[in-house]
Amino acid sequence: MWLNQRSCDIEHRQERQHLFDSISTSTSVNNDSREKSPEEEMSRLRYLVGVIAAVALGLLNGSLQVPLYYYTQHIPKNNTDADAGISYLVNFSAGVAVVTPVVCVIWWIIRFRKIPPFYFVQVLLPGLATGFYWACGYFAATYATLYLGNTVGYPLTQTCIVINGIWGIAYYQEIRGGHKIVLFALGASIIIGGAVLLSQYGLS
């Protein structure tokens, strides 16, 4: 009888061990299946870098007109806002021309470890068009800030986000799906509503 009990205990232990091994194997397989592919890891990295870049843009461009305010406080009083805007834009453009190549070279060295090809022929017309749009837009933003102030003028220019979003939906099709477009429309409505309220009551 003792031998029978001993045999049963051994069988029970073997069954428990077999069950434990099965669970461990299943868990290992599930963990392996949850491991992300290199493409998924790269996608996550791109998303993280994009978010960091967007936050940096908000911090830097949010302070973009502070030098303009400082400049207007230190020019001769007989200068008009129109004169101040033009003279500031000329110096601003010089700063862009000097700093942009330096920033790009630093980024290229960090990212690529070498200077990449520039594709002058392919980029010439798109680059000139973008420069034209941006220069005209910043020209308008400068006078919006001079005439309406940093609190109202420059924030109103950020309604450009709505135009960017419309391009992304209608032309580039970066946002697809009815519920996503509805969410964008809701956010755009909030931006436009805030712009209206700011323009009506921001200077009162």
mmCIF file with all atom_site columns, C-alpha atoms in Angstrom:
data_model
loop_
_atom_site.group_PDB
_atom_site.id
_atom_site.type_symbol
_atom_site.label_atom_id
_atom_site.label_alt_id
_atom_site.label_comp_id
_atom_site.label_asym_id
_atom_site.label_entity_id
_atom_site.label_seq_id
_atom_site.pdbx_PDB_ins_code
_atom_site.Cartn_x
_atom_site.Cartn_y
_atom_site.Cartn_z
_atom_site.occupancy
_atom_site.B_iso_or_equiv
_atom_site.pdbx_formal_charge
_atom_site.auth_seq_id
_atom_site.auth_comp_id
_atom_site.auth_asym_id
_atom_site.auth_atom_id
_atom_site.pdbx_PDB_model_num
ATOM 1   C CA . MET A 1 1   ? 0.000   0.000   0.000   1.00 0.00 ? 1   MET A CA 1
ATOM 2   C CA . TRP A 1 2   ? 2.868   2.326   0.826   1.00 0.00 ? 2   TRP A CA 1
ATOM 3   C CA . LEU A 1 3   ? 4.355   1.610   -2.590  1.00 0.00 ? 3   LEU A CA 1
ATOM 4   C CA . ASN A 1 4   ? 1.060   2.451   -4.288  1.00 0.00 ? 4   ASN A CA 1
ATOM 5   C CA . GLN A 1 5   ? 0.845   5.768   -2.421  1.00 0.00 ? 5   GLN A CA 1
ATOM 6   C CA . ARG A 1 6   ? 4.431   6.510   -3.323  1.00 0.00 ? 6   ARG A CA 1
ATOM 7   C CA . SER A 1 7   ? 3.734   5.781   -6.979  1.00 0.00 ? 7   SER A CA 1
ATOM 8   C CA . CYS A 1 8   ? 0.690   8.070   -6.965  1.00 0.00 ? 8   CYS A CA 1
ATOM 9   C CA . ASP A 1 9   ? 2.720   10.906  -5.428  1.00 0.00 ? 9   ASP A CA 1
ATOM 10  C CA . ILE A 1 10  ? 5.352   10.539  -8.131  1.00 0.00 ? 10  ILE A CA 1
ATOM 11  C CA . GLU A 1 11  ? 2.697   10.620  -10.866 1.00 0.00 ? 11  GLU A CA 1
ATOM 12  C CA . HIS A 1 12  ? 1.098   13.743  -9.361  1.00 0.00 ? 12  HIS A CA 1
ATOM 13  C CA . ARG A 1 13  ? 4.449   15.498  -9.229  1.00 0.00 ? 13  ARG A CA 1
ATOM 14  C CA . GLN A 1 14  ? 5.149   14.560  -12.824 1.00 0.00 ? 14  GLN A CA 1
ATOM 15  C CA . GLU A 1 15  ? 1.734   15.891  -13.885 1.00 0.00 ? 15  GLU A CA 1
ATOM 16  C CA . ARG A 1 16  ? 2.314   19.168  -12.029 1.00 0.00 ? 16  ARG A CA 1
ATOM 17  C CA . GLN A 1 17  ? 5.768   19.512  -13.560 1.00 0.00 ? 17  GLN A CA 1
ATOM 18  C CA . HIS A 1 18  ? 4.359   18.843  -17.010 1.00 0.00 ? 18  HIS A CA 1
ATOM 19  C CA . LEU A 1 19  ? 1.644   21.464  -16.452 1.00 0.00 ? 19  LEU A CA 1
ATOM 20  C CA . PHE A 1 20  ? 4.219   23.986  -15.198 1.00 0.00 ? 20  PHE A CA 1
ATOM 21  C CA . ASP A 1 21  ? 6.425   23.340  -18.232 1.00 0.00 ? 21  ASP A CA 1
ATOM 22  C CA . SER A 1 22  ? 3.452   23.851  -20.551 1.00 0.00 ? 22  SER A CA 1
ATOM 23  C CA . ILE A 1 23  ? 2.545   27.168  -18.910 1.00 0.00 ? 23  ILE A CA 1
ATOM 24  C CA . SER A 1 24  ? 6.163   28.346  -19.044 1.00 0.00 ? 24  SER A CA 1
ATOM 25  C CA . THR A 1 25  ? 6.434   27.434  -22.712 1.00 0.00 ? 25  THR A CA 1
ATOM 26  C CA . SER A 1 26  ? 3.170   29.191  -23.495 1.00 0.00 ? 26  SER A CA 1
ATOM 27  C CA . THR A 1 27  ? 4.274   32.332  -21.625 1.00 0.00 ? 27  THR A CA 1
ATOM 28  C CA . SER A 1 28  ? 7.603   32.315  -23.435 1.00 0.00 ? 28  SER A CA 1
ATOM 29  C CA . VAL A 1 29  ? 5.857   32.016  -26.798 1.00 0.00 ? 29  VAL A CA 1
ATOM 30  C CA . ASN A 1 30  ? 3.485   34.856  -25.915 1.00 0.00 ? 30  ASN A CA 1
ATOM 31  C CA . ASN A 1 31  ? 6.376   37.063  -24.839 1.00 0.00 ? 31  ASN A CA 1
ATOM 32  C CA . ASP A 1 32  ? 8.214   36.324  -28.054 1.00 0.00 ? 32  ASP A CA 1
ATOM 33  C CA . SER A 1 33  ? 5.105   37.129  -30.082 1.00 0.00 ? 33  SER A CA 1
ATOM 34  C CA . ARG A 1 34  ? 4.831   40.483  -28.298 1.00 0.00 ? 34  ARG A CA 1
ATOM 35  C CA . GLU A 1 35  ? 8.377   41.469  -29.213 1.00 0.00 ? 35  GLU A CA 1
ATOM 36  C CA . LYS A 1 36  ? 8.283   44.355  -31.648 1.00 0.00 ? 36  LYS A CA 1
ATOM 37  C CA . SER A 1 37  ? 9.794   44.093  -35.084 1.00 0.00 ? 37  SER A CA 1
ATOM 38  C CA . PRO A 1 38  ? 12.610  46.470  -36.159 1.00 0.00 ? 38  PRO A CA 1
ATOM 39  C CA . GLU A 1 39  ? 10.080  48.357  -38.287 1.00 0.00 ? 39  GLU A CA 1
ATOM 40  C CA . GLU A 1 40  ? 7.809   48.887  -35.266 1.00 0.00 ? 40  GLU A CA 1
ATOM 41  C CA . GLU A 1 41  ? 10.730  50.012  -33.123 1.00 0.00 ? 41  GLU A CA 1
ATOM 42  C CA . MET A 1 42  ? 11.794  52.485  -35.816 1.00 0.00 ? 42  MET A CA 1
ATOM 43  C CA . SER A 1 43  ? 8.226   53.752  -36.064 1.00 0.00 ? 43  SER A CA 1
ATOM 44  C CA . ARG A 1 44  ? 8.140   54.351  -32.305 1.00 0.00 ? 44  ARG A CA 1
ATOM 45  C CA . LEU A 1 45  ? 11.487  56.143  -32.453 1.00 0.00 ? 45  LEU A CA 1
ATOM 46  C CA . ARG A 1 46  ? 10.284  58.362  -35.299 1.00 0.00 ? 46  ARG A CA 1
ATOM 47  C CA . TYR A 1 47  ? 7.137   59.168  -33.324 1.00 0.00 ? 47  TYR A CA 1
ATOM 48  C CA . LEU A 1 48  ? 9.165   60.069  -30.220 1.00 0.00 ? 48  LEU A CA 1
ATOM 49  C CA . VAL A 1 49  ? 11.559  62.288  -32.189 1.00 0.00 ? 49  VAL A CA 1
ATOM 50  C CA . GLY A 1 50  ? 8.585   63.946  -33.897 1.00 0.00 ? 50  GLY A CA 1
ATOM 51  C CA . VAL A 1 51  ? 6.924   64.739  -30.559 1.00 0.00 ? 51  VAL A CA 1
ATOM 52  C CA . ILE A 1 52  ? 10.160  66.158  -29.129 1.00 0.00 ? 52  ILE A CA 1
ATOM 53  C CA . ALA A 1 53  ? 10.649  68.280  -32.248 1.00 0.00 ? 53  ALA A CA 1
ATOM 54  C CA . ALA A 1 54  ? 7.068   69.563  -32.024 1.00 0.00 ? 54  ALA A CA 1
ATOM 55  C CA . VAL A 1 55  ? 7.536   70.537  -28.367 1.00 0.00 ? 55  VAL A CA 1
ATOM 56  C CA . ALA A 1 56  ? 10.807  72.278  -29.228 1.00 0.00 ? 56  ALA A CA 1
ATOM 57  C CA . LEU A 1 57  ? 9.029   74.156  -31.998 1.00 0.00 ? 57  LEU A CA 1
ATOM 58  C CA . GLY A 1 58  ? 6.372   75.307  -29.560 1.00 0.00 ? 58  GLY A CA 1
ATOM 59  C CA . LEU A 1 59  ? 8.977   76.568  -27.094 1.00 0.00 ? 59  LEU A CA 1
ATOM 60  C CA . LEU A 1 60  ? 11.111  78.320  -29.706 1.00 0.00 ? 60  LEU A CA 1
ATOM 61  C CA . ASN A 1 61  ? 8.415   79.725  -31.991 1.00 0.00 ? 61  ASN A CA 1
ATOM 62  C CA . GLY A 1 62  ? 6.356   80.694  -28.976 1.00 0.00 ? 62  GLY A CA 1
ATOM 63  C CA . SER A 1 63  ? 9.195   83.066  -28.088 1.00 0.00 ? 63  SER A CA 1
ATOM 64  C CA . LEU A 1 64  ? 9.883   84.090  -31.683 1.00 0.00 ? 64  LEU A CA 1
ATOM 65  C CA . GLN A 1 65  ? 8.541   87.623  -31.381 1.00 0.00 ? 65  GLN A CA 1
ATOM 66  C CA . VAL A 1 66  ? 10.224  88.455  -28.072 1.00 0.00 ? 66  VAL A CA 1
ATOM 67  C CA . PRO A 1 67  ? 13.319  89.880  -29.847 1.00 0.00 ? 67  PRO A CA 1
ATOM 68  C CA . LEU A 1 68  ? 10.989  92.025  -31.970 1.00 0.00 ? 68  LEU A CA 1
ATOM 69  C CA . TYR A 1 69  ? 9.467   93.527  -28.837 1.00 0.00 ? 69  TYR A CA 1
ATOM 70  C CA . TYR A 1 70  ? 12.947  94.169  -27.415 1.00 0.00 ? 70  TYR A CA 1
ATOM 71  C CA . TYR A 1 71  ? 13.985  95.746  -30.718 1.00 0.00 ? 71  TYR A CA 1
ATOM 72  C CA . THR A 1 72  ? 11.012  98.122  -30.806 1.00 0.00 ? 72  THR A CA 1
ATOM 73  C CA . GLN A 1 73  ? 11.857  99.326  -27.288 1.00 0.00 ? 73  GLN A CA 1
ATOM 74  C CA . HIS A 1 74  ? 15.371  100.375 -28.322 1.00 0.00 ? 74  HIS A CA 1
ATOM 75  C CA . ILE A 1 75  ? 14.902  102.129 -31.661 1.00 0.00 ? 75  ILE A CA 1
ATOM 76  C CA . PRO A 1 76  ? 14.614  105.906 -32.044 1.00 0.00 ? 76  PRO A CA 1
ATOM 77  C CA . LYS A 1 77  ? 11.161  107.150 -31.086 1.00 0.00 ? 77  LYS A CA 1
ATOM 78  C CA . ASN A 1 78  ? 10.709  108.995 -34.373 1.00 0.00 ? 78  ASN A CA 1
ATOM 79  C CA . ASN A 1 79  ? 10.643  105.672 -36.276 1.00 0.00 ? 79  ASN A CA 1
ATOM 80  C CA . THR A 1 80  ? 7.207   104.400 -37.227 1.00 0.00 ? 80  THR A CA 1
ATOM 81  C CA . ASP A 1 81  ? 6.044   100.807 -36.842 1.00 0.00 ? 81  ASP A CA 1
ATOM 82  C CA . ALA A 1 82  ? 6.319   100.397 -40.612 1.00 0.00 ? 82  ALA A CA 1
ATOM 83  C CA . ASP A 1 83  ? 9.993   101.440 -40.539 1.00 0.00 ? 83  ASP A CA 1
ATOM 84  C CA . ALA A 1 84  ? 10.659  99.217  -37.522 1.00 0.00 ? 84  ALA A CA 1
ATOM 85  C CA . GLY A 1 85  ? 9.064   96.197  -39.191 1.00 0.00 ? 85  GLY A CA 1
ATOM 86  C CA . ILE A 1 86  ? 11.078  96.446  -42.403 1.00 0.00 ? 86  ILE A CA 1
ATOM 87  C CA . SER A 1 87  ? 14.402  97.056  -40.670 1.00 0.00 ? 87  SER A CA 1
ATOM 88  C CA . TYR A 1 88  ? 13.757  94.187  -38.265 1.00 0.00 ? 88  TYR A CA 1
ATOM 89  C CA . LEU A 1 89  ? 12.867  91.796  -41.098 1.00 0.00 ? 89  LEU A CA 1
ATOM 90  C CA . VAL A 1 90  ? 16.112  92.574  -42.923 1.00 0.00 ? 90  VAL A CA 1
ATOM 91  C CA . ASN A 1 91  ? 18.189  91.720  -39.850 1.00 0.00 ? 91  ASN A CA 1
ATOM 92  C CA . PHE A 1 92  ? 16.002  88.716  -39.106 1.00 0.00 ? 92  PHE A CA 1
ATOM 93  C CA . SER A 1 93  ? 16.610  87.371  -42.620 1.00 0.00 ? 93  SER A CA 1
ATOM 94  C CA . ALA A 1 94  ? 20.351  87.787  -42.162 1.00 0.00 ? 94  ALA A CA 1
ATOM 95  C CA . GLY A 1 95  ? 20.136  85.791  -38.951 1.00 0.00 ? 95  GLY A CA 1
ATOM 96  C CA . VAL A 1 96  ? 18.208  83.012  -40.726 1.00 0.00 ? 96  VAL A CA 1
ATOM 97  C CA . ALA A 1 97  ? 20.778  82.910  -43.540 1.00 0.00 ? 97  ALA A CA 1
ATOM 98  C CA . VAL A 1 98  ? 23.646  82.529  -41.055 1.00 0.00 ? 98  VAL A CA 1
ATOM 99  C CA . VAL A 1 99  ? 22.110  80.164  -38.502 1.00 0.00 ? 99  VAL A CA 1
ATOM 100 C CA . THR A 1 100 ? 20.170  77.750  -40.760 1.00 0.00 ? 100 THR A CA 1
ATOM 101 C CA . PRO A 1 101 ? 23.242  76.201  -42.480 1.00 0.00 ? 101 PRO A CA 1
ATOM 102 C CA . VAL A 1 102 ? 24.989  75.780  -39.121 1.00 0.00 ? 102 VAL A CA 1
ATOM 103 C CA . VAL A 1 103 ? 21.994  74.019  -37.538 1.00 0.00 ? 103 VAL A CA 1
ATOM 104 C CA . CYS A 1 104 ? 21.574  71.777  -40.586 1.00 0.00 ? 104 CYS A CA 1
ATOM 105 C CA . VAL A 1 105 ? 25.246  70.758  -40.623 1.00 0.00 ? 105 VAL A CA 1
ATOM 106 C CA . ILE A 1 106 ? 25.140  69.908  -36.902 1.00 0.00 ? 106 ILE A CA 1
ATOM 107 C CA . TRP A 1 107 ? 21.992  67.820  -37.419 1.00 0.00 ? 107 TRP A CA 1
ATOM 108 C CA . TRP A 1 108 ? 23.469  66.045  -40.446 1.00 0.00 ? 108 TRP A CA 1
ATOM 109 C CA . ILE A 1 109 ? 26.638  65.174  -38.539 1.00 0.00 ? 109 ILE A CA 1
ATOM 110 C CA . ILE A 1 110 ? 24.659  63.816  -35.579 1.00 0.00 ? 110 ILE A CA 1
ATOM 111 C CA . ARG A 1 111 ? 22.093  61.974  -37.688 1.00 0.00 ? 111 ARG A CA 1
ATOM 112 C CA . PHE A 1 112 ? 24.033  60.767  -40.708 1.00 0.00 ? 112 PHE A CA 1
ATOM 113 C CA . ARG A 1 113 ? 27.682  61.107  -39.636 1.00 0.00 ? 113 ARG A CA 1
ATOM 114 C CA . LYS A 1 114 ? 28.307  62.811  -42.973 1.00 0.00 ? 114 LYS A CA 1
ATOM 115 C CA . ILE A 1 115 ? 26.962  65.543  -45.232 1.00 0.00 ? 115 ILE A CA 1
ATOM 116 C CA . PRO A 1 116 ? 24.120  64.045  -47.316 1.00 0.00 ? 116 PRO A CA 1
ATOM 117 C CA . PRO A 1 117 ? 23.445  64.921  -50.973 1.00 0.00 ? 117 PRO A CA 1
ATOM 118 C CA . PHE A 1 118 ? 21.559  68.205  -51.446 1.00 0.00 ? 118 PHE A CA 1
ATOM 119 C CA . TYR A 1 119 ? 19.544  67.392  -54.614 1.00 0.00 ? 119 TYR A CA 1
ATOM 120 C CA . PHE A 1 120 ? 19.669  71.011  -55.760 1.00 0.00 ? 120 PHE A CA 1
ATOM 121 C CA . VAL A 1 121 ? 17.809  70.380  -59.022 1.00 0.00 ? 121 VAL A CA 1
ATOM 122 C CA . GLN A 1 122 ? 14.927  68.501  -57.404 1.00 0.00 ? 122 GLN A CA 1
ATOM 123 C CA . VAL A 1 123 ? 14.587  70.829  -54.419 1.00 0.00 ? 123 VAL A CA 1
ATOM 124 C CA . LEU A 1 124 ? 15.145  74.189  -56.138 1.00 0.00 ? 124 LEU A CA 1
ATOM 125 C CA . LEU A 1 125 ? 11.552  75.062  -57.081 1.00 0.00 ? 125 LEU A CA 1
ATOM 126 C CA . PRO A 1 126 ? 9.854   73.554  -54.005 1.00 0.00 ? 126 PRO A CA 1
ATOM 127 C CA . GLY A 1 127 ? 12.430  75.236  -51.781 1.00 0.00 ? 127 GLY A CA 1
ATOM 128 C CA . LEU A 1 128 ? 11.959  78.633  -53.405 1.00 0.00 ? 128 LEU A CA 1
ATOM 129 C CA . ALA A 1 129 ? 8.169   78.293  -53.193 1.00 0.00 ? 129 ALA A CA 1
ATOM 130 C CA . THR A 1 130 ? 8.338   77.367  -49.515 1.00 0.00 ? 130 THR A CA 1
ATOM 131 C CA . GLY A 1 131 ? 10.728  80.228  -48.818 1.00 0.00 ? 131 GLY A CA 1
ATOM 132 C CA . PHE A 1 132 ? 8.386   82.628  -50.592 1.00 0.00 ? 132 PHE A CA 1
ATOM 133 C CA . TYR A 1 133 ? 5.345   81.449  -48.607 1.00 0.00 ? 133 TYR A CA 1
ATOM 134 C CA . TRP A 1 134 ? 7.199   81.514  -45.322 1.00 0.00 ? 134 TRP A CA 1
ATOM 135 C CA . ALA A 1 135 ? 8.782   84.947  -45.887 1.00 0.00 ? 135 ALA A CA 1
ATOM 136 C CA . CYS A 1 136 ? 5.439   86.516  -46.847 1.00 0.00 ? 136 CYS A CA 1
ATOM 137 C CA . GLY A 1 137 ? 3.745   84.838  -43.888 1.00 0.00 ? 137 GLY A CA 1
ATOM 138 C CA . TYR A 1 138 ? 6.353   86.028  -41.416 1.00 0.00 ? 138 TYR A CA 1
ATOM 139 C CA . PHE A 1 139 ? 6.208   89.520  -42.927 1.00 0.00 ? 139 PHE A CA 1
ATOM 140 C CA . ALA A 1 140 ? 2.493   89.540  -42.112 1.00 0.00 ? 140 ALA A CA 1
ATOM 141 C CA . ALA A 1 141 ? 3.132   88.042  -38.651 1.00 0.00 ? 141 ALA A CA 1
ATOM 142 C CA . THR A 1 142 ? 5.633   90.801  -37.858 1.00 0.00 ? 142 THR A CA 1
ATOM 143 C CA . TYR A 1 143 ? 3.137   93.558  -38.558 1.00 0.00 ? 143 TYR A CA 1
ATOM 144 C CA . ALA A 1 144 ? 0.376   91.645  -36.778 1.00 0.00 ? 144 ALA A CA 1
ATOM 145 C CA . THR A 1 145 ? 2.626   91.669  -33.705 1.00 0.00 ? 145 THR A CA 1
ATOM 146 C CA . LEU A 1 146 ? 3.591   95.332  -34.116 1.00 0.00 ? 146 LEU A CA 1
ATOM 147 C CA . TYR A 1 147 ? 0.009   96.522  -34.464 1.00 0.00 ? 147 TYR A CA 1
ATOM 148 C CA . LEU A 1 148 ? -1.798  94.071  -32.145 1.00 0.00 ? 148 LEU A CA 1
ATOM 149 C CA . GLY A 1 149 ? 0.926   93.121  -29.693 1.00 0.00 ? 149 GLY A CA 1
ATOM 150 C CA . ASN A 1 150 ? 2.462   89.799  -28.626 1.00 0.00 ? 150 ASN A CA 1
ATOM 151 C CA . THR A 1 151 ? -0.624  88.805  -26.685 1.00 0.00 ? 151 THR A CA 1
ATOM 152 C CA . VAL A 1 152 ? -3.040  89.066  -29.621 1.00 0.00 ? 152 VAL A CA 1
ATOM 153 C CA . GLY A 1 153 ? -1.177  89.538  -32.895 1.00 0.00 ? 153 GLY A CA 1
ATOM 154 C CA . TYR A 1 154 ? 1.158   86.578  -33.053 1.00 0.00 ? 154 TYR A CA 1
ATOM 155 C CA . PRO A 1 155 ? -1.219  84.056  -31.435 1.00 0.00 ? 155 PRO A CA 1
ATOM 156 C CA . LEU A 1 156 ? -3.781  84.888  -34.137 1.00 0.00 ? 156 LEU A CA 1
ATOM 157 C CA . THR A 1 157 ? -1.283  83.824  -36.791 1.00 0.00 ? 157 THR A CA 1
ATOM 158 C CA . GLN A 1 158 ? -1.376  80.292  -35.366 1.00 0.00 ? 158 GLN A CA 1
ATOM 159 C CA . THR A 1 159 ? -4.715  79.739  -37.081 1.00 0.00 ? 159 THR A CA 1
ATOM 160 C CA . CYS A 1 160 ? -2.396  78.502  -39.846 1.00 0.00 ? 160 CYS A CA 1
ATOM 161 C CA . ILE A 1 161 ? -2.651  75.161  -38.036 1.00 0.00 ? 161 ILE A CA 1
ATOM 162 C CA . VAL A 1 162 ? -6.165  74.802  -39.460 1.00 0.00 ? 162 VAL A CA 1
ATOM 163 C CA . ILE A 1 163 ? -4.910  75.390  -43.015 1.00 0.00 ? 163 ILE A CA 1
ATOM 164 C CA . ASN A 1 164 ? -2.110  72.865  -42.463 1.00 0.00 ? 164 ASN A CA 1
ATOM 165 C CA . GLY A 1 165 ? -4.630  70.324  -41.274 1.00 0.00 ? 165 GLY A CA 1
ATOM 166 C CA . ILE A 1 166 ? -6.904  70.866  -44.263 1.00 0.00 ? 166 ILE A CA 1
ATOM 167 C CA . TRP A 1 167 ? -3.970  70.276  -46.619 1.00 0.00 ? 167 TRP A CA 1
ATOM 168 C CA . GLY A 1 168 ? -3.112  67.126  -44.685 1.00 0.00 ? 168 GLY A CA 1
ATOM 169 C CA . ILE A 1 169 ? -6.658  65.768  -44.989 1.00 0.00 ? 169 ILE A CA 1
ATOM 170 C CA . ALA A 1 170 ? -7.704  66.887  -48.469 1.00 0.00 ? 170 ALA A CA 1
ATOM 171 C CA . TYR A 1 171 ? -4.441  66.547  -50.390 1.00 0.00 ? 171 TYR A CA 1
ATOM 172 C CA . TYR A 1 172 ? -1.951  64.377  -48.499 1.00 0.00 ? 172 TYR A CA 1
ATOM 173 C CA . GLN A 1 173 ? -4.623  62.147  -46.922 1.00 0.00 ? 173 GLN A CA 1
ATOM 174 C CA . GLU A 1 174 ? -2.606  61.873  -43.731 1.00 0.00 ? 174 GLU A CA 1
ATOM 175 C CA . ILE A 1 175 ? -5.803  61.687  -41.671 1.00 0.00 ? 175 ILE A CA 1
ATOM 176 C CA . ARG A 1 176 ? -8.315  59.059  -42.749 1.00 0.00 ? 176 ARG A CA 1
ATOM 177 C CA . GLY A 1 177 ? -11.488 57.807  -41.188 1.00 0.00 ? 177 GLY A CA 1
ATOM 178 C CA . GLY A 1 178 ? -14.635 59.727  -40.355 1.00 0.00 ? 178 GLY A CA 1
ATOM 179 C CA . HIS A 1 179 ? -14.125 59.841  -36.587 1.00 0.00 ? 179 HIS A CA 1
ATOM 180 C CA . LYS A 1 180 ? -10.561 61.188  -36.943 1.00 0.00 ? 180 LYS A CA 1
ATOM 181 C CA . ILE A 1 181 ? -11.703 63.924  -39.319 1.00 0.00 ? 181 ILE A CA 1
ATOM 182 C CA . VAL A 1 182 ? -14.535 64.813  -36.934 1.00 0.00 ? 182 VAL A CA 1
ATOM 183 C CA . LEU A 1 183 ? -12.006 65.146  -34.089 1.00 0.00 ? 183 LEU A CA 1
ATOM 184 C CA . PHE A 1 184 ? -9.838  67.398  -36.252 1.00 0.00 ? 184 PHE A CA 1
ATOM 185 C CA . ALA A 1 185 ? -12.884 69.518  -37.151 1.00 0.00 ? 185 ALA A CA 1
ATOM 186 C CA . LEU A 1 186 ? -13.704 69.841  -33.452 1.00 0.00 ? 186 LEU A CA 1
ATOM 187 C CA . GLY A 1 187 ? -10.155 70.956  -32.669 1.00 0.00 ? 187 GLY A CA 1
ATOM 188 C CA . ALA A 1 188 ? -10.168 73.391  -35.601 1.00 0.00 ? 188 ALA A CA 1
ATOM 189 C CA . SER A 1 189 ? -13.460 74.862  -34.366 1.00 0.00 ? 189 SER A CA 1
ATOM 190 C CA . ILE A 1 190 ? -11.905 75.462  -30.953 1.00 0.00 ? 190 ILE A CA 1
ATOM 191 C CA . ILE A 1 191 ? -8.911  77.200  -32.568 1.00 0.00 ? 191 ILE A CA 1
ATOM 192 C CA . ILE A 1 192 ? -11.125 79.410  -34.741 1.00 0.00 ? 192 ILE A CA 1
ATOM 193 C CA . GLY A 1 193 ? -13.431 80.184  -31.817 1.00 0.00 ? 193 GLY A CA 1
ATOM 194 C CA . GLY A 1 194 ? -10.441 81.139  -29.672 1.00 0.00 ? 194 GLY A CA 1
ATOM 195 C CA . ALA A 1 195 ? -9.107  83.360  -32.459 1.00 0.00 ? 195 ALA A CA 1
ATOM 196 C CA . VAL A 1 196 ? -12.453 85.156  -32.733 1.00 0.00 ? 196 VAL A CA 1
ATOM 197 C CA . LEU A 1 197 ? -12.641 85.737  -28.989 1.00 0.00 ? 197 LEU A CA 1
ATOM 198 C CA . LEU A 1 198 ? -9.026  86.867  -28.848 1.00 0.00 ? 198 LEU A CA 1
ATOM 199 C CA . SER A 1 199 ? -9.521  89.342  -31.678 1.00 0.00 ? 199 SER A CA 1
ATOM 200 C CA . GLN A 1 200 ? -12.677 90.748  -30.085 1.00 0.00 ? 200 GLN A CA 1
ATOM 201 C CA . TYR A 1 201 ? -11.655 90.963  -26.447 1.00 0.00 ? 201 TYR A CA 1
ATOM 202 C CA . GLY A 1 202 ? -7.881  90.564  -26.347 1.00 0.00 ? 202 GLY A CA 1
ATOM 203 C CA . LEU A 1 203 ? -7.196  94.298  -26.675 1.00 0.00 ? 203 LEU A CA 1
ATOM 204 C CA . SER A 1 204 ? -10.033 95.490  -24.418 1.00 0.00 ? 204 SER A CA 1
#
